[in-house]
Amino acid sequence: MEKGTTLTRFIIEQHRDRPDLEFTELLTELSLAGKIIAREVNKAGLAVTMGLTGRTNVHGEEVQKLDDFANTTILKTTDHTGHLAGMASEEMEDIYHIPDKHPRGDYILVFDPVDGSSNIDVNVSIGTIFSIYRRQSSGSHATLEDFLRQGREQVCAGYIIYGSSTMLVYTSGLGVHGFTLDPTLGEFLLSQEDIAIPRRGRYYSANESNYPAWEPGVRRYIDHLRQPDAATGRPYSSRYIGSLVADFHRNLLKGGIFLYPGDTKSPQGKLRLIYEASPLAFIIEQAGGRASTGRQPILEIQPEALHQRVPLIIGSPDDVLEAEGFIQGSSVP
Ligand code: AHM
Ligand code: MG
């Protein structure tokens, strides 16, 4: 489709004649939530939504006011669409049931309202991650089982990145497409259709302060990347923003690998399977990339709990394959 096509038109045309993808209005409302959050983010230090709430969330992390604001904004903009039977968020301990005053539908929505929260107050890119599944239960409310689903069952996943511009990137299994918010129109306009990740990149993204606690295979892989490459004579460059969405977005467009492996203190790493790893894994596979724990594809993990964590290695397919080789012990330099 032509560059500059509005997100709404793009989705309507893509989902036409696809009764399995009948949640157009839900995506439109998510994009509205993205615009509202972007407006708040852009106010930076002026906004009352900056700073801490003084509470900690289910993960024991300090809750920022923007986390709360974004969480409520997404609930409010999507709960009335008639598409949803329930929602779950990184910031809420339990499932959110659709209020009785609204019609309920066949889908469930999961999201991380603000990913990269520690970067909110310092004007570094942050993001929102979301994912949609078709519900399986048939009662009036969604059940926990509706949410504990393998990532392969996702029907849509996406993120909104609040960076030097605001972008929405999504897939509903028909390629990965990027839209840039035109602030003068207040519309997301098509900027990248059918995004394909390069097979190999020149960047790696990992919090290297965890190096001593990583398992030997991960350490050997990072050591390998720091050596000059036979083809270029240069090592890989390190790029770590500390906002998963921002690191992921760069690697998606430029090629590269992001790693948040487990370590001796947290064998399952830090990132959440349902709200972060699975949605991005769906997107990366649609773009020709790869996502795994190092031993198992992310999309094949059966979640056992809503807030389960998972080691995440994601990016260019040849880079992730190579990392898996080191982790599984088949590549020894
Ligand atoms: P958050 O969703 O609470 O912000 O946590 C997730 C973030 C990711 O965006 C980022 O990749 C990671 O945590 C950074 O963690 P660390 O500070 O341990 O490197
Ligand atoms: Mg997050």
Short mmCIF file of C-alpha atoms and ligand atoms in Angstrom, two decimals:
data_model
loop_
_atom_site.label_atom_id
_atom_site.label_comp_id
_atom_site.label_asym_id
_atom_site.label_seq_id
_atom_site.Cartn_x
_atom_site.Cartn_y
_atom_site.Cartn_z
CA MET A 1 0.00 0.00 0.00
CA GLU A 2 1.07 3.56 -0.59
CA LYS A 3 3.28 5.26 2.00
CA GLY A 4 1.18 7.66 4.05
CA THR A 5 -1.90 5.39 4.09
CA THR A 6 -3.63 5.77 7.45
CA LEU A 7 -3.36 2.92 9.94
CA THR A 8 -7.16 2.55 10.01
CA ARG A 9 -7.44 2.20 6.24
CA PHE A 10 -4.48 -0.20 6.14
CA ILE A 11 -6.04 -2.48 8.77
CA ILE A 12 -9.49 -2.38 7.14
CA GLU A 13 -7.96 -3.38 3.78
CA GLN A 14 -5.67 -6.04 5.28
CA HIS A 15 -8.38 -7.63 7.38
CA ARG A 16 -11.10 -7.49 4.71
CA ASP A 17 -12.44 -10.99 3.97
CA ARG A 18 -10.63 -12.34 7.06
CA PRO A 19 -13.35 -13.28 9.56
CA ASP A 20 -10.58 -14.61 11.82
CA LEU A 21 -9.20 -11.04 12.15
CA GLU A 22 -12.30 -9.10 13.04
CA PHE A 23 -10.79 -6.80 15.65
CA THR A 24 -10.12 -3.73 13.51
CA GLU A 25 -11.77 -1.37 15.98
CA LEU A 26 -9.67 -2.77 18.82
CA LEU A 27 -6.46 -1.90 16.95
CA THR A 28 -7.79 1.56 16.18
CA GLU A 29 -8.54 2.11 19.86
CA LEU A 30 -5.07 0.83 20.82
CA SER A 31 -3.59 3.37 18.44
CA LEU A 32 -5.67 6.06 20.19
CA ALA A 33 -4.24 4.89 23.53
CA GLY A 34 -0.78 5.20 21.95
CA LYS A 35 -1.47 8.79 20.93
CA ILE A 36 -2.71 9.70 24.42
CA ILE A 37 0.35 8.12 26.06
CA ALA A 38 2.66 9.79 23.51
CA ARG A 39 1.14 13.17 24.36
CA GLU A 40 1.88 12.56 28.03
CA VAL A 41 5.42 11.32 27.32
CA ASN A 42 6.12 14.39 25.19
CA LYS A 43 5.30 16.70 28.07
CA ALA A 44 8.37 15.24 29.77
CA GLY A 45 9.27 17.00 33.03
CA LEU A 46 6.20 19.25 32.87
CA ALA A 47 3.67 16.49 33.31
CA VAL A 48 2.15 15.43 36.59
CA THR A 49 2.51 11.84 35.39
CA MET A 50 6.29 11.88 35.84
CA GLY A 51 7.92 10.30 38.89
CA LEU A 52 7.10 7.43 41.19
CA THR A 53 3.74 6.51 42.70
CA GLY A 54 5.44 5.17 45.84
CA ARG A 55 3.99 1.68 45.22
CA THR A 56 5.59 -1.51 43.93
CA ASN A 57 3.97 -3.81 41.38
CA VAL A 58 3.49 -7.58 41.31
CA HIS A 59 7.13 -7.95 40.19
CA GLY A 60 8.41 -5.93 43.16
CA GLU A 61 9.35 -3.01 40.90
CA GLU A 62 8.61 0.62 41.70
CA VAL A 63 5.52 1.83 39.84
CA GLN A 64 5.93 5.05 37.90
CA LYS A 65 2.98 7.40 37.56
CA LEU A 66 3.21 6.94 33.80
CA ASP A 67 2.88 3.14 34.23
CA ASP A 68 -0.42 3.75 36.00
CA PHE A 69 -1.56 6.36 33.51
CA ALA A 70 -0.78 4.18 30.50
CA ASN A 71 -2.38 1.12 32.08
CA THR A 72 -5.64 2.96 32.78
CA THR A 73 -5.61 4.61 29.35
CA ILE A 74 -5.39 1.25 27.57
CA LEU A 75 -8.12 -0.28 29.74
CA LYS A 76 -10.44 2.65 29.14
CA THR A 77 -9.88 3.01 25.40
CA THR A 78 -10.42 -0.68 24.63
CA ASP A 79 -12.93 -2.08 27.15
CA HIS A 80 -16.04 -0.84 25.32
CA THR A 81 -15.17 -2.13 21.82
CA GLY A 82 -17.18 -5.32 22.17
CA HIS A 83 -14.18 -7.32 20.95
CA LEU A 84 -12.74 -8.24 24.34
CA ALA A 85 -13.58 -10.82 26.98
CA GLY A 86 -10.76 -9.74 29.31
CA MET A 87 -7.33 -8.16 29.61
CA ALA A 88 -4.11 -8.73 31.50
CA SER A 89 -1.27 -6.29 32.02
CA GLU A 90 2.23 -6.37 33.41
CA GLU A 91 1.07 -3.77 35.93
CA MET A 92 -1.99 -5.68 37.24
CA GLU A 93 -1.77 -8.73 39.44
CA ASP A 94 -4.95 -10.35 38.15
CA ILE A 95 -7.08 -10.52 35.02
CA TYR A 96 -9.17 -7.43 34.26
CA HIS A 97 -12.75 -8.38 33.47
CA ILE A 98 -14.77 -6.27 31.04
CA PRO A 99 -17.33 -4.24 33.05
CA ASP A 100 -20.93 -5.51 32.73
CA LYS A 101 -22.07 -2.28 31.07
CA HIS A 102 -20.00 -3.15 27.96
CA PRO A 103 -20.55 -5.94 25.44
CA ARG A 104 -17.99 -8.75 25.47
CA GLY A 105 -16.30 -10.39 22.53
CA ASP A 106 -14.09 -13.23 21.33
CA TYR A 107 -10.62 -11.85 22.06
CA ILE A 108 -8.34 -11.15 24.97
CA LEU A 109 -5.72 -8.40 25.13
CA VAL A 110 -2.43 -8.54 27.03
CA PHE A 111 -0.03 -5.63 27.33
CA ASP A 112 2.97 -4.02 28.95
CA PRO A 113 1.75 -0.40 29.27
CA VAL A 114 5.19 1.20 29.59
CA ASP A 115 8.22 -0.89 28.75
CA GLY A 116 11.52 0.61 29.81
CA SER A 117 9.99 2.43 32.79
CA SER A 118 13.38 3.32 34.22
CA ASN A 119 13.95 5.57 31.18
CA ILE A 120 10.77 7.64 31.61
CA ASP A 121 12.28 10.52 33.54
CA VAL A 122 15.40 10.86 31.41
CA ASN A 123 13.92 11.39 27.95
CA VAL A 124 15.02 8.03 26.52
CA SER A 125 12.74 5.98 24.26
CA ILE A 126 10.12 3.82 25.94
CA GLY A 127 7.28 1.75 24.53
CA THR A 128 3.99 -0.08 24.88
CA ILE A 129 3.75 -3.76 23.89
CA PHE A 130 0.46 -5.54 23.15
CA SER A 131 -0.86 -8.84 21.94
CA ILE A 132 -4.26 -10.30 21.06
CA TYR A 133 -5.47 -13.91 21.32
CA ARG A 134 -8.82 -15.45 20.44
CA ARG A 135 -10.42 -16.61 23.67
CA GLN A 136 -11.12 -20.30 24.18
CA SER A 137 -13.60 -20.29 27.05
CA SER A 138 -17.26 -19.62 26.42
CA GLY A 139 -18.54 -18.23 29.74
CA SER A 140 -19.38 -14.57 30.24
CA HIS A 141 -15.85 -13.72 31.46
CA ALA A 142 -12.43 -14.80 30.21
CA THR A 143 -10.64 -17.37 32.37
CA LEU A 144 -6.98 -17.72 33.34
CA GLU A 145 -6.64 -20.48 30.72
CA ASP A 146 -7.55 -17.94 28.02
CA PHE A 147 -4.35 -16.09 28.96
CA LEU A 148 -1.97 -19.01 29.49
CA ARG A 149 -1.46 -19.68 25.81
CA GLN A 150 1.49 -20.51 23.64
CA GLY A 151 2.70 -17.49 21.69
CA ARG A 152 1.98 -19.37 18.43
CA GLU A 153 -1.71 -18.77 19.09
CA GLN A 154 -1.43 -14.98 18.92
CA VAL A 155 -3.58 -13.39 16.24
CA CYS A 156 -1.96 -9.97 16.51
CA ALA A 157 0.98 -8.36 18.29
CA GLY A 158 2.54 -4.96 18.18
CA TYR A 159 4.28 -2.14 19.96
CA ILE A 160 4.22 1.62 20.08
CA ILE A 161 7.60 3.25 20.51
CA TYR A 162 7.79 6.76 21.96
CA GLY A 163 11.05 7.91 20.45
CA SER A 164 12.22 10.83 18.34
CA SER A 165 8.93 10.13 16.60
CA THR A 166 6.10 7.90 17.80
CA MET A 167 5.72 4.71 15.79
CA LEU A 168 3.29 1.82 15.88
CA VAL A 169 4.54 -1.52 14.52
CA TYR A 170 2.23 -4.52 14.29
CA THR A 171 1.57 -7.89 12.72
CA SER A 172 -1.61 -9.87 12.43
CA GLY A 173 0.24 -12.72 10.73
CA LEU A 174 0.33 -10.91 7.39
CA GLY A 175 3.78 -9.31 7.60
CA VAL A 176 5.11 -6.60 9.89
CA HIS A 177 4.17 -3.00 9.19
CA GLY A 178 5.31 0.28 10.69
CA PHE A 179 3.33 3.53 11.03
CA THR A 180 4.66 6.89 12.12
CA LEU A 181 2.50 9.33 14.05
CA ASP A 182 2.09 12.57 12.13
CA PRO A 183 1.59 14.98 15.02
CA THR A 184 0.02 17.63 12.80
CA LEU A 185 -2.73 15.21 11.69
CA GLY A 186 -2.83 13.10 14.83
CA GLU A 187 -2.79 10.00 12.60
CA PHE A 188 -0.47 7.02 12.29
CA LEU A 189 0.64 6.86 8.63
CA LEU A 190 2.25 3.89 6.87
CA SER A 191 6.02 4.38 6.81
CA GLN A 192 7.38 0.80 6.46
CA GLU A 193 5.41 -2.00 4.85
CA ASP A 194 6.52 -5.65 5.10
CA ILE A 195 9.55 -5.08 7.31
CA ALA A 196 12.20 -7.80 6.89
CA ILE A 197 15.03 -8.10 9.42
CA PRO A 198 18.53 -8.55 7.92
CA ARG A 199 19.72 -12.18 8.27
CA ARG A 200 22.71 -10.98 10.25
CA GLY A 201 23.44 -7.72 12.06
CA ARG A 202 26.45 -5.88 13.46
CA TYR A 203 24.93 -5.01 16.85
CA TYR A 204 24.36 -6.90 20.08
CA SER A 205 22.27 -5.65 22.99
CA ALA A 206 22.68 -7.09 26.48
CA ASN A 207 23.16 -5.78 30.00
CA GLU A 208 26.80 -6.80 30.28
CA SER A 209 26.96 -6.06 34.00
CA ASN A 210 25.29 -9.47 34.34
CA TYR A 211 28.18 -11.16 32.48
CA PRO A 212 29.75 -12.86 35.55
CA ALA A 213 26.40 -14.46 36.44
CA TRP A 214 25.56 -15.73 32.93
CA GLU A 215 25.94 -19.39 32.06
CA PRO A 216 29.22 -20.29 30.27
CA GLY A 217 27.59 -20.64 26.81
CA VAL A 218 26.24 -17.08 26.93
CA ARG A 219 29.59 -15.74 28.12
CA ARG A 220 31.41 -17.57 25.32
CA TYR A 221 28.97 -16.18 22.74
CA ILE A 222 29.50 -12.58 23.93
CA ASP A 223 33.29 -13.15 24.00
CA HIS A 224 32.99 -14.36 20.40
CA LEU A 225 31.11 -11.20 19.34
CA ARG A 226 33.82 -9.03 20.90
CA GLN A 227 36.46 -10.61 18.64
CA PRO A 228 37.16 -9.11 15.20
CA ASP A 229 34.93 -10.80 12.65
CA ALA A 230 36.67 -12.70 9.81
CA ALA A 231 34.58 -10.90 7.16
CA THR A 232 34.83 -7.30 8.42
CA GLY A 233 37.87 -7.35 10.70
CA ARG A 234 35.74 -5.66 13.38
CA PRO A 235 33.89 -6.91 16.43
CA TYR A 236 30.13 -6.47 16.80
CA SER A 237 29.13 -3.12 18.27
CA SER A 238 27.38 -3.02 21.62
CA ARG A 239 24.09 -1.07 21.80
CA TYR A 240 22.00 -1.30 24.95
CA ILE A 241 19.30 1.24 25.69
CA GLY A 242 17.62 -0.57 28.58
CA SER A 243 14.24 -0.23 26.87
CA LEU A 244 13.46 -3.55 25.24
CA VAL A 245 11.15 -1.98 22.67
CA ALA A 246 13.81 0.51 21.59
CA ASP A 247 16.60 -2.10 21.37
CA PHE A 248 14.23 -4.44 19.54
CA HIS A 249 13.10 -1.76 17.09
CA ARG A 250 16.66 -0.87 16.11
CA ASN A 251 17.61 -4.51 15.63
CA LEU A 252 14.42 -5.17 13.62
CA LEU A 253 15.29 -2.43 11.14
CA LYS A 254 19.09 -2.65 11.12
CA GLY A 255 19.74 -6.27 12.10
CA GLY A 256 21.23 -7.46 15.38
CA ILE A 257 20.59 -9.54 18.44
CA PHE A 258 19.11 -8.74 21.86
CA LEU A 259 19.84 -11.02 24.82
CA TYR A 260 18.36 -11.06 28.31
CA PRO A 261 19.42 -14.53 29.42
CA GLY A 262 18.92 -16.13 32.77
CA ASP A 263 21.69 -15.83 35.35
CA THR A 264 22.64 -17.44 38.61
CA LYS A 265 20.37 -15.12 40.60
CA SER A 266 17.42 -15.17 38.17
CA PRO A 267 17.55 -18.34 36.06
CA GLN A 268 14.49 -17.17 34.10
CA GLY A 269 15.97 -13.73 33.40
CA LYS A 270 13.91 -10.58 33.82
CA LEU A 271 11.50 -10.26 30.93
CA ARG A 272 7.91 -11.43 31.00
CA LEU A 273 6.80 -14.17 28.63
CA ILE A 274 3.22 -13.06 28.03
CA TYR A 275 3.63 -9.28 27.92
CA GLU A 276 7.07 -8.87 26.36
CA ALA A 277 8.76 -11.98 24.93
CA SER A 278 5.86 -13.63 23.10
CA PRO A 279 4.53 -10.51 21.31
CA LEU A 280 8.02 -9.53 20.12
CA ALA A 281 8.74 -13.15 19.12
CA PHE A 282 5.62 -13.18 16.91
CA ILE A 283 6.71 -9.91 15.30
CA ILE A 284 10.31 -11.05 14.75
CA GLU A 285 9.28 -14.36 13.18
CA GLN A 286 6.90 -12.51 10.86
CA ALA A 287 9.84 -10.31 9.84
CA GLY A 288 12.04 -13.38 9.14
CA GLY A 289 13.88 -13.33 12.48
CA ARG A 290 14.14 -15.76 15.35
CA ALA A 291 13.37 -15.78 19.10
CA SER A 292 14.28 -18.38 21.68
CA THR A 293 15.39 -18.99 25.22
CA GLY A 294 18.61 -20.36 23.72
CA ARG A 295 17.11 -23.84 23.89
CA GLN A 296 13.45 -23.52 22.92
CA PRO A 297 11.49 -21.22 20.60
CA ILE A 298 9.68 -18.55 22.64
CA LEU A 299 6.46 -19.13 20.73
CA GLU A 300 6.35 -22.79 21.80
CA ILE A 301 6.51 -22.19 25.54
CA GLN A 302 3.37 -23.13 27.45
CA PRO A 303 2.94 -20.44 30.14
CA GLU A 304 2.11 -21.62 33.63
CA ALA A 305 1.55 -18.24 35.25
CA LEU A 306 0.41 -14.81 34.09
CA HIS A 307 3.61 -13.03 35.13
CA GLN A 308 6.12 -15.76 34.26
CA ARG A 309 9.61 -14.64 33.25
CA VAL A 310 11.68 -16.12 30.45
CA PRO A 311 15.22 -15.84 29.07
CA LEU A 312 14.99 -13.99 25.74
CA ILE A 313 17.34 -14.11 22.76
CA ILE A 314 15.80 -12.37 19.77
CA GLY A 315 16.81 -10.80 16.49
CA SER A 316 18.45 -11.61 13.16
CA PRO A 317 18.00 -15.32 12.41
CA ASP A 318 21.66 -16.17 11.78
CA ASP A 319 22.77 -14.35 14.93
CA VAL A 320 20.18 -16.07 17.13
CA LEU A 321 21.06 -19.46 15.61
CA GLU A 322 24.71 -18.83 16.40
CA ALA A 323 23.88 -17.84 20.00
CA GLU A 324 21.82 -21.03 20.37
CA GLY A 325 24.82 -23.01 19.14
CA PHE A 326 27.01 -21.56 21.89
CA ILE A 327 24.35 -22.01 24.58
CA GLN A 328 23.63 -25.60 23.61
CA GLY A 329 27.34 -26.33 23.50
CA SER A 330 27.54 -27.23 19.83
CA SER A 331 29.70 -24.18 18.91
CA VAL A 332 32.94 -24.05 20.84
CA PRO A 333 35.36 -21.41 19.55
P1 AHM B 1 9.91 -2.84 32.54
O1 AHM B 1 8.84 -3.41 31.67
O2 AHM B 1 9.52 -2.87 33.99
O3 AHM B 1 10.37 -1.50 32.11
O4 AHM B 1 11.19 -3.87 32.49
C1 AHM B 1 11.67 -4.31 31.28
C2 AHM B 1 12.94 -3.61 30.87
C3 AHM B 1 13.23 -3.79 29.41
O5 AHM B 1 12.65 -2.75 28.67
C4 AHM B 1 14.72 -3.73 29.35
O6 AHM B 1 15.24 -4.44 28.26
C5 AHM B 1 15.14 -4.33 30.65
O7 AHM B 1 14.02 -4.18 31.53
C6 AHM B 1 16.31 -3.66 31.24
O8 AHM B 1 16.69 -4.31 32.41
P2 AHM B 1 18.13 -4.06 33.09
O9 AHM B 1 18.04 -2.74 33.72
O10 AHM B 1 18.25 -5.20 34.07
O11 AHM B 1 19.16 -4.13 32.00
MG MG B 2 8.45 -4.22 30.09
#
